[in-house]
Structure formats: structure tokens, C-alpha cells
mmCIF file with all atom_site columns, C-alpha atoms and ligand atoms in Angstrom:
data_model
loop_
_atom_site.group_PDB
_atom_site.id
_atom_site.type_symbol
_atom_site.label_atom_id
_atom_site.label_alt_id
_atom_site.label_comp_id
_atom_site.label_asym_id
_atom_site.label_entity_id
_atom_site.label_seq_id
_atom_site.pdbx_PDB_ins_code
_atom_site.Cartn_x
_atom_site.Cartn_y
_atom_site.Cartn_z
_atom_site.occupancy
_atom_site.B_iso_or_equiv
_atom_site.pdbx_formal_charge
_atom_site.auth_seq_id
_atom_site.auth_comp_id
_atom_site.auth_asym_id
_atom_site.auth_atom_id
_atom_site.pdbx_PDB_model_num
ATOM   1   C CA  . UNK A 1 1   ? 17.484  4.779  -8.405  1.00 0.00 ? 1   UNK A CA  1
ATOM   2   C CA  . UNK A 1 2   ? 14.636  2.429  -5.899  1.00 0.00 ? 2   UNK A CA  1
ATOM   3   C CA  . UNK A 1 3   ? 12.086  0.930  -6.944  1.00 0.00 ? 3   UNK A CA  1
ATOM   4   C CA  . UNK A 1 4   ? 9.539   3.280  -5.904  1.00 0.00 ? 4   UNK A CA  1
ATOM   5   C CA  . UNK A 1 5   ? 5.211   2.329  -5.167  1.00 0.00 ? 5   UNK A CA  1
ATOM   6   C CA  . UNK A 1 6   ? 3.158   5.034  -7.373  1.00 0.00 ? 6   UNK A CA  1
ATOM   7   C CA  . UNK A 1 7   ? -1.167  4.860  -6.801  1.00 0.00 ? 7   UNK A CA  1
ATOM   8   C CA  . UNK A 1 8   ? -3.151  4.262  -10.926 1.00 0.00 ? 8   UNK A CA  1
ATOM   9   C CA  . UNK A 1 9   ? -6.819  3.890  -11.178 1.00 0.00 ? 9   UNK A CA  1
ATOM   10  C CA  . UNK A 1 10  ? -8.109  2.221  -14.347 1.00 0.00 ? 10  UNK A CA  1
ATOM   11  C CA  . UNK A 1 11  ? -11.364 4.579  -15.176 1.00 0.00 ? 11  UNK A CA  1
ATOM   12  C CA  . UNK A 1 12  ? -15.378 3.992  -15.241 1.00 0.00 ? 12  UNK A CA  1
ATOM   13  C CA  . UNK A 1 13  ? -14.529 5.341  -19.057 1.00 0.00 ? 13  UNK A CA  1
ATOM   14  C CA  . UNK A 1 14  ? -12.790 1.910  -19.071 1.00 0.00 ? 14  UNK A CA  1
ATOM   15  C CA  . UNK A 1 15  ? -14.090 -0.558 -17.153 1.00 0.00 ? 15  UNK A CA  1
ATOM   16  C CA  . UNK A 1 16  ? -17.554 -0.550 -19.091 1.00 0.00 ? 16  UNK A CA  1
ATOM   17  C CA  . UNK A 1 17  ? -15.570 -0.448 -22.431 1.00 0.00 ? 17  UNK A CA  1
ATOM   18  C CA  . UNK A 1 18  ? -14.180 -4.007 -20.911 1.00 0.00 ? 18  UNK A CA  1
ATOM   19  C CA  . UNK A 1 19  ? -10.565 -2.614 -21.507 1.00 0.00 ? 19  UNK A CA  1
ATOM   20  C CA  . UNK A 1 20  ? -8.831  -3.607 -18.346 1.00 0.00 ? 20  UNK A CA  1
ATOM   21  C CA  . UNK A 1 21  ? -6.769  -6.038 -19.249 1.00 0.00 ? 21  UNK A CA  1
ATOM   22  C CA  . UNK A 1 22  ? -5.013  -4.153 -22.337 1.00 0.00 ? 22  UNK A CA  1
ATOM   23  C CA  . UNK A 1 23  ? -4.386  -1.079 -19.740 1.00 0.00 ? 23  UNK A CA  1
ATOM   24  C CA  . UNK A 1 24  ? -2.559  -3.551 -16.866 1.00 0.00 ? 24  UNK A CA  1
ATOM   25  C CA  . UNK A 1 25  ? -0.954  -5.047 -19.729 1.00 0.00 ? 25  UNK A CA  1
ATOM   26  C CA  . UNK A 1 26  ? 0.845   -1.526 -20.553 1.00 0.00 ? 26  UNK A CA  1
ATOM   27  C CA  . UNK A 1 27  ? 1.480   -0.973 -17.428 1.00 0.00 ? 27  UNK A CA  1
ATOM   28  C CA  . UNK A 1 28  ? 3.465   -4.473 -17.540 1.00 0.00 ? 28  UNK A CA  1
ATOM   29  C CA  . UNK A 1 29  ? 5.034   -4.444 -21.017 1.00 0.00 ? 29  UNK A CA  1
ATOM   30  C CA  . UNK A 1 30  ? 6.314   -0.804 -19.288 1.00 0.00 ? 30  UNK A CA  1
ATOM   31  C CA  . UNK A 1 31  ? 8.267   -2.275 -16.657 1.00 0.00 ? 31  UNK A CA  1
ATOM   32  C CA  . UNK A 1 32  ? 5.542   -2.221 -13.560 1.00 0.00 ? 32  UNK A CA  1
ATOM   33  C CA  . UNK A 1 33  ? 4.805   -4.561 -11.495 1.00 0.00 ? 33  UNK A CA  1
ATOM   34  C CA  . UNK A 1 34  ? 1.028   -4.995 -10.076 1.00 0.00 ? 34  UNK A CA  1
ATOM   35  C CA  . UNK A 1 35  ? 1.460   -5.799 -6.060  1.00 0.00 ? 35  UNK A CA  1
ATOM   36  C CA  . UNK A 1 36  ? -2.226  -4.902 -5.201  1.00 0.00 ? 36  UNK A CA  1
ATOM   37  C CA  . UNK A 1 37  ? -5.414  -4.418 -7.304  1.00 0.00 ? 37  UNK A CA  1
ATOM   38  C CA  . UNK A 1 38  ? -8.743  -4.036 -5.750  1.00 0.00 ? 38  UNK A CA  1
ATOM   39  C CA  . UNK A 1 39  ? -12.092 -3.310 -8.139  1.00 0.00 ? 39  UNK A CA  1
ATOM   40  C CA  . UNK A 1 40  ? -14.477 -1.284 -5.983  1.00 0.00 ? 40  UNK A CA  1
ATOM   41  C CA  . UNK A 1 41  ? -17.222 1.319  -7.003  1.00 0.00 ? 41  UNK A CA  1
ATOM   42  C CA  . UNK A 1 42  ? -16.106 4.018  -5.459  1.00 0.00 ? 42  UNK A CA  1
ATOM   43  C CA  . UNK A 1 43  ? -18.521 6.626  -2.608  1.00 0.00 ? 43  UNK A CA  1
ATOM   44  C CA  . UNK A 1 44  ? -19.152 9.760  -3.135  1.00 0.00 ? 44  UNK A CA  1
ATOM   45  C CA  . UNK A 1 45  ? -17.647 10.854 -0.150  1.00 0.00 ? 45  UNK A CA  1
ATOM   46  C CA  . UNK A 1 46  ? -14.525 8.759  -1.086  1.00 0.00 ? 46  UNK A CA  1
ATOM   47  C CA  . UNK A 1 47  ? -14.381 10.510 -4.684  1.00 0.00 ? 47  UNK A CA  1
ATOM   48  C CA  . UNK A 1 48  ? -14.742 13.958 -2.998  1.00 0.00 ? 48  UNK A CA  1
ATOM   49  C CA  . UNK A 1 49  ? -11.836 13.271 -0.867  1.00 0.00 ? 49  UNK A CA  1
ATOM   50  C CA  . UNK A 1 50  ? -9.509  11.561 -2.678  1.00 0.00 ? 50  UNK A CA  1
ATOM   51  C CA  . UNK A 1 51  ? -9.677  14.719 -5.456  1.00 0.00 ? 51  UNK A CA  1
ATOM   52  C CA  . UNK A 1 52  ? -9.937  16.780 -2.873  1.00 0.00 ? 52  UNK A CA  1
ATOM   53  C CA  . UNK A 1 53  ? -6.732  18.823 -4.104  1.00 0.00 ? 53  UNK A CA  1
ATOM   54  C CA  . UNK A 1 54  ? -9.904  20.104 -7.029  1.00 0.00 ? 54  UNK A CA  1
ATOM   55  C CA  . UNK A 1 55  ? -12.827 21.114 -4.858  1.00 0.00 ? 55  UNK A CA  1
ATOM   56  C CA  . UNK A 1 56  ? -12.474 24.409 -6.462  1.00 0.00 ? 56  UNK A CA  1
ATOM   57  C CA  . UNK A 1 57  ? -11.668 24.085 -9.824  1.00 0.00 ? 57  UNK A CA  1
ATOM   58  C CA  . UNK A 1 58  ? -14.546 24.146 -12.342 1.00 0.00 ? 58  UNK A CA  1
ATOM   59  C CA  . UNK A 1 59  ? -14.882 20.448 -12.757 1.00 0.00 ? 59  UNK A CA  1
ATOM   60  C CA  . UNK A 1 60  ? -14.635 19.906 -9.697  1.00 0.00 ? 60  UNK A CA  1
ATOM   61  C CA  . UNK A 1 61  ? -18.225 18.125 -9.674  1.00 0.00 ? 61  UNK A CA  1
ATOM   62  C CA  . UNK A 1 62  ? -18.466 16.337 -13.512 1.00 0.00 ? 62  UNK A CA  1
ATOM   63  C CA  . UNK A 1 63  ? -15.128 14.955 -12.650 1.00 0.00 ? 63  UNK A CA  1
ATOM   64  C CA  . UNK A 1 64  ? -16.944 13.290 -8.955  1.00 0.00 ? 64  UNK A CA  1
ATOM   65  C CA  . UNK A 1 65  ? -19.481 12.538 -11.108 1.00 0.00 ? 65  UNK A CA  1
ATOM   66  C CA  . UNK A 1 66  ? -17.790 10.581 -13.359 1.00 0.00 ? 66  UNK A CA  1
ATOM   67  C CA  . UNK A 1 67  ? -16.043 8.263  -11.030 1.00 0.00 ? 67  UNK A CA  1
ATOM   68  C CA  . UNK A 1 68  ? -18.482 7.047  -9.195  1.00 0.00 ? 68  UNK A CA  1
ATOM   69  C CA  . UNK A 1 69  ? -20.414 6.488  -12.754 1.00 0.00 ? 69  UNK A CA  1
ATOM   70  C CA  . UNK A 1 70  ? -19.294 3.176  -12.123 1.00 0.00 ? 70  UNK A CA  1
ATOM   71  C CA  . UNK A 1 71  ? -16.463 1.169  -11.328 1.00 0.00 ? 71  UNK A CA  1
ATOM   72  C CA  . UNK A 1 72  ? -12.883 1.295  -11.205 1.00 0.00 ? 72  UNK A CA  1
ATOM   73  C CA  . UNK A 1 73  ? -9.335  -0.445 -10.575 1.00 0.00 ? 73  UNK A CA  1
ATOM   74  C CA  . UNK A 1 74  ? -7.100  0.906  -7.722  1.00 0.00 ? 74  UNK A CA  1
ATOM   75  C CA  . UNK A 1 75  ? -3.581  -0.350 -8.127  1.00 0.00 ? 75  UNK A CA  1
ATOM   76  C CA  . UNK A 1 76  ? -0.055  0.444  -6.387  1.00 0.00 ? 76  UNK A CA  1
ATOM   77  C CA  . UNK A 1 77  ? 1.938   -0.374 -8.799  1.00 0.00 ? 77  UNK A CA  1
ATOM   78  C CA  . UNK A 1 78  ? 5.846   -0.767 -8.690  1.00 0.00 ? 78  UNK A CA  1
ATOM   79  C CA  . UNK A 1 79  ? 9.541   -0.884 -10.279 1.00 0.00 ? 79  UNK A CA  1
ATOM   80  C CA  . UNK A 1 80  ? 12.404  0.939  -11.070 1.00 0.00 ? 80  UNK A CA  1
ATOM   81  C CA  . UNK A 1 81  ? 11.348  4.827  -11.080 1.00 0.00 ? 81  UNK A CA  1
ATOM   82  C CA  . UNK A 1 82  ? 7.412   3.985  -10.824 1.00 0.00 ? 82  UNK A CA  1
ATOM   83  C CA  . UNK A 1 83  ? 5.550   7.688  -10.733 1.00 0.00 ? 83  UNK A CA  1
ATOM   84  C CA  . UNK A 1 84  ? 7.564   9.223  -13.442 1.00 0.00 ? 84  UNK A CA  1
ATOM   85  C CA  . UNK A 1 85  ? 7.653   5.647  -16.239 1.00 0.00 ? 85  UNK A CA  1
ATOM   86  C CA  . UNK A 1 86  ? 3.691   5.166  -14.615 1.00 0.00 ? 86  UNK A CA  1
ATOM   87  C CA  . UNK A 1 87  ? 3.142   8.829  -16.012 1.00 0.00 ? 87  UNK A CA  1
ATOM   88  C CA  . UNK A 1 88  ? 5.332   8.541  -19.428 1.00 0.00 ? 88  UNK A CA  1
ATOM   89  C CA  . UNK A 1 89  ? 3.666   5.318  -20.168 1.00 0.00 ? 89  UNK A CA  1
ATOM   90  C CA  . UNK A 1 90  ? -0.098  7.354  -19.574 1.00 0.00 ? 90  UNK A CA  1
ATOM   91  C CA  . UNK A 1 91  ? 0.280   9.911  -21.949 1.00 0.00 ? 91  UNK A CA  1
ATOM   92  C CA  . UNK A 1 92  ? -0.655  13.555 -21.693 1.00 0.00 ? 92  UNK A CA  1
ATOM   93  C CA  . UNK A 1 93  ? -4.445  14.223 -19.188 1.00 0.00 ? 93  UNK A CA  1
ATOM   94  C CA  . UNK A 1 94  ? -5.653  15.152 -22.467 1.00 0.00 ? 94  UNK A CA  1
ATOM   95  C CA  . UNK A 1 95  ? -5.391  12.930 -24.569 1.00 0.00 ? 95  UNK A CA  1
ATOM   96  C CA  . UNK A 1 96  ? -4.960  14.879 -28.037 1.00 0.00 ? 96  UNK A CA  1
ATOM   97  C CA  . UNK A 1 97  ? -1.651  15.887 -26.399 1.00 0.00 ? 97  UNK A CA  1
ATOM   98  C CA  . UNK A 1 98  ? -0.783  12.412 -25.953 1.00 0.00 ? 98  UNK A CA  1
ATOM   99  C CA  . UNK A 1 99  ? 2.189   10.509 -26.792 1.00 0.00 ? 99  UNK A CA  1
ATOM   100 C CA  . UNK A 1 100 ? 1.261   8.325  -29.455 1.00 0.00 ? 100 UNK A CA  1
ATOM   101 C CA  . UNK A 1 101 ? 1.915   4.562  -27.753 1.00 0.00 ? 101 UNK A CA  1
ATOM   102 C CA  . UNK A 1 102 ? 0.295   5.824  -24.426 1.00 0.00 ? 102 UNK A CA  1
ATOM   103 C CA  . UNK A 1 103 ? -2.885  4.551  -22.620 1.00 0.00 ? 103 UNK A CA  1
ATOM   104 C CA  . UNK A 1 104 ? -4.565  8.116  -22.852 1.00 0.00 ? 104 UNK A CA  1
ATOM   105 C CA  . UNK A 1 105 ? -3.802  7.927  -26.496 1.00 0.00 ? 105 UNK A CA  1
ATOM   106 C CA  . UNK A 1 106 ? -5.090  4.287  -27.191 1.00 0.00 ? 106 UNK A CA  1
ATOM   107 C CA  . UNK A 1 107 ? -8.332  4.963  -24.929 1.00 0.00 ? 107 UNK A CA  1
ATOM   108 C CA  . UNK A 1 108 ? -8.811  8.340  -23.644 1.00 0.00 ? 108 UNK A CA  1
ATOM   109 C CA  . UNK A 1 109 ? -12.386 9.287  -24.790 1.00 0.00 ? 109 UNK A CA  1
ATOM   110 C CA  . UNK A 1 110 ? -11.764 12.718 -23.117 1.00 0.00 ? 110 UNK A CA  1
ATOM   111 C CA  . UNK A 1 111 ? -9.547  14.976 -20.893 1.00 0.00 ? 111 UNK A CA  1
ATOM   112 C CA  . UNK A 1 112 ? -12.666 13.983 -18.487 1.00 0.00 ? 112 UNK A CA  1
ATOM   113 C CA  . UNK A 1 113 ? -13.005 10.724 -19.463 1.00 0.00 ? 113 UNK A CA  1
ATOM   114 C CA  . UNK A 1 114 ? -9.314  9.563  -19.837 1.00 0.00 ? 114 UNK A CA  1
ATOM   115 C CA  . UNK A 1 115 ? -8.912  6.122  -18.528 1.00 0.00 ? 115 UNK A CA  1
ATOM   116 C CA  . UNK A 1 116 ? -6.417  6.769  -16.082 1.00 0.00 ? 116 UNK A CA  1
ATOM   117 C CA  . UNK A 1 117 ? -5.320  8.155  -12.836 1.00 0.00 ? 117 UNK A CA  1
ATOM   118 C CA  . UNK A 1 118 ? -1.863  8.018  -12.187 1.00 0.00 ? 118 UNK A CA  1
ATOM   119 C CA  . UNK A 1 119 ? -0.105  9.937  -8.554  1.00 0.00 ? 119 UNK A CA  1
ATOM   120 C CA  . UNK A 1 120 ? 2.074   13.221 -9.899  1.00 0.00 ? 120 UNK A CA  1
ATOM   121 C CA  . UNK A 1 121 ? 5.124   13.024 -7.031  1.00 0.00 ? 121 UNK A CA  1
ATOM   122 C CA  . UNK A 1 122 ? 5.989   10.330 -4.042  1.00 0.00 ? 122 UNK A CA  1
ATOM   123 C CA  . UNK A 1 123 ? 4.026   12.539 -1.380  1.00 0.00 ? 123 UNK A CA  1
ATOM   124 C CA  . UNK A 1 124 ? 0.369   12.617 -3.171  1.00 0.00 ? 124 UNK A CA  1
ATOM   125 C CA  . UNK A 1 125 ? 1.450   8.685  -4.224  1.00 0.00 ? 125 UNK A CA  1
ATOM   126 C CA  . UNK A 1 126 ? 1.648   7.695  0.054   1.00 0.00 ? 126 UNK A CA  1
ATOM   127 C CA  . UNK A 1 127 ? -1.319  9.372  0.721   1.00 0.00 ? 127 UNK A CA  1
ATOM   128 C CA  . UNK A 1 128 ? -3.110  8.023  -2.344  1.00 0.00 ? 128 UNK A CA  1
ATOM   129 C CA  . UNK A 1 129 ? -1.886  4.570  -1.234  1.00 0.00 ? 129 UNK A CA  1
ATOM   130 C CA  . UNK A 1 130 ? -3.273  5.142  1.527   1.00 0.00 ? 130 UNK A CA  1
ATOM   131 C CA  . UNK A 1 131 ? -7.104  6.006  0.756   1.00 0.00 ? 131 UNK A CA  1
ATOM   132 C CA  . UNK A 1 132 ? -7.372  2.386  -0.478  1.00 0.00 ? 132 UNK A CA  1
ATOM   133 C CA  . UNK A 1 133 ? -4.684  -0.145 1.111   1.00 0.00 ? 133 UNK A CA  1
ATOM   134 C CA  . UNK A 1 134 ? -3.354  -0.757 4.147   1.00 0.00 ? 134 UNK A CA  1
ATOM   135 C CA  . UNK A 1 135 ? 0.435   -1.790 4.174   1.00 0.00 ? 135 UNK A CA  1
ATOM   136 C CA  . UNK A 1 136 ? -0.434  -5.578 4.119   1.00 0.00 ? 136 UNK A CA  1
ATOM   137 C CA  . UNK A 1 137 ? -2.450  -5.137 1.440   1.00 0.00 ? 137 UNK A CA  1
ATOM   138 C CA  . UNK A 1 138 ? 0.055   -4.642 -0.825  1.00 0.00 ? 138 UNK A CA  1
ATOM   139 C CA  . UNK A 1 139 ? 2.555   -7.403 -2.059  1.00 0.00 ? 139 UNK A CA  1
ATOM   140 C CA  . UNK A 1 140 ? 5.714   -7.317 -4.345  1.00 0.00 ? 140 UNK A CA  1
HETATM 141 P P1  . CMP B 2 .   ? -6.423  12.707 -12.587 1.00 0.00 ? 1   CMP B P1  1
HETATM 142 O O1  . CMP B 2 .   ? -5.358  12.563 -13.607 1.00 0.00 ? 1   CMP B O1  1
HETATM 143 O O2  . CMP B 2 .   ? -7.293  12.070 -12.748 1.00 0.00 ? 1   CMP B O2  1
HETATM 144 O O3  . CMP B 2 .   ? -6.359  13.654 -12.014 1.00 0.00 ? 1   CMP B O3  1
HETATM 145 C C1  . CMP B 2 .   ? -8.071  15.065 -11.760 1.00 0.00 ? 1   CMP B C1  1
HETATM 146 C C2  . CMP B 2 .   ? -9.093  14.569 -13.098 1.00 0.00 ? 1   CMP B C2  1
HETATM 147 O O4  . CMP B 2 .   ? -8.979  15.997 -13.027 1.00 0.00 ? 1   CMP B O4  1
HETATM 148 C C3  . CMP B 2 .   ? -7.841  14.867 -13.873 1.00 0.00 ? 1   CMP B C3  1
HETATM 149 O O5  . CMP B 2 .   ? -7.320  13.290 -14.507 1.00 0.00 ? 1   CMP B O5  1
HETATM 150 C C4  . CMP B 2 .   ? -8.680  14.452 -14.692 1.00 0.00 ? 1   CMP B C4  1
HETATM 151 O O6  . CMP B 2 .   ? -9.529  13.069 -15.864 1.00 0.00 ? 1   CMP B O6  1
HETATM 152 C C5  . CMP B 2 .   ? -9.804  15.549 -15.113 1.00 0.00 ? 1   CMP B C5  1
HETATM 153 N N1  . CMP B 2 .   ? -9.699  17.049 -14.874 1.00 0.00 ? 1   CMP B N1  1
HETATM 154 C C6  . CMP B 2 .   ? -9.334  17.398 -15.662 1.00 0.00 ? 1   CMP B C6  1
HETATM 155 N N2  . CMP B 2 .   ? -9.342  18.974 -16.140 1.00 0.00 ? 1   CMP B N2  1
HETATM 156 C C7  . CMP B 2 .   ? -10.370 19.106 -16.759 1.00 0.00 ? 1   CMP B C7  1
HETATM 157 C C8  . CMP B 2 .   ? -11.142 19.050 -17.361 1.00 0.00 ? 1   CMP B C8  1
HETATM 158 N N3  . CMP B 2 .   ? -10.603 20.665 -17.928 1.00 0.00 ? 1   CMP B N3  1
HETATM 159 N N4  . CMP B 2 .   ? -12.407 18.937 -17.714 1.00 0.00 ? 1   CMP B N4  1
HETATM 160 C C9  . CMP B 2 .   ? -12.438 18.405 -17.242 1.00 0.00 ? 1   CMP B C9  1
HETATM 161 N N5  . CMP B 2 .   ? -12.136 17.484 -16.568 1.00 0.00 ? 1   CMP B N5  1
HETATM 162 C C10 . CMP B 2 .   ? -10.742 17.636 -16.115 1.00 0.00 ? 1   CMP B C10 1
#
């Protein structure tokens, strides 16, 4: 399996509780490398555009409000099978269903305030990375 890149967000519930380092340690211990990283406060427009696929979902407004409620850390993670690996390290979207030892099992507060986002497929990863980073920002 070739080296792959995925996109990750450490969400406002986690930055608020000063969990950035603990979460990055989970990625690194799990074999992923942070090859780009920036701490930002998303604008409403950025969040609405990023989560555009969820526009029709009943939780869309709540999701956007939450994502702009504080700083986030946007990152590119690189490693073998990085997209699937990142999803394993994060655990299920709903923290009550996440496996023990995963980020969401340990840190997430609810299905909405679930500490991290990760791309779900190669095409999504490419699009999500391009939302926030240019190729020159990524240093492997
Ligand atoms: P994420 O991986 O960032 O992608 C979409 C997000 O929508 C998801 O994580 C959750 O945080 C959020 N989400 C999914 N389902 C619900 C829900 N039922 N209520 C509120 N937020 C949700």
C-alpha cells in the first residue's frame, strides 16, 4: 500500500479543552505523520462550504455553528493507508459507539462535538486538503 494523505480537523470542543497535543499524539502513535498544520478560526462561509455535502441534513446549522465556535487545527496526515488508519484512530462518529482507546471514545463529548474530523475517501481527502492547503504548505 502506497503512502497516502488524509485531511484532519481537531474541532473546537477539543481545542477549548486544550487537548491538541493528546490528540496529535494518538495520530503519531498510530503511525501517521503531521505533514501540514494550521490553527485557524473558520469563518461561517468556510464552514458552510467545507460541510456543503451535509447542507440538507437537519443538523447542518448546528454543525456550522459549532465549527465556528472556537479555533480548530486543520492538518494533513500522511502514512500507509492514511485515510482508513485515521478513521480507526478517530473511532466511530458517535462516541458511545467508538472502540476503546480511540480519540472519540476518550475525548468526544457527543456525536456533534466529537473532537475530530477525518476524510472518508481518497477523492474527499484531495478536495478537503485543497480547501485549506496548497501543495507548497505540505512538507513530508
Ligand atoms: P464529521 O466527521 O466532521 O462530519 C460531519 C459531522 O456532522 C460529523 O463529524 C458529526 O460531528 C456531525 N454529525 C453527524 N451526525 C450528527 C447528528 N445526528 N447531530 C449533530 N451532528 C452530527
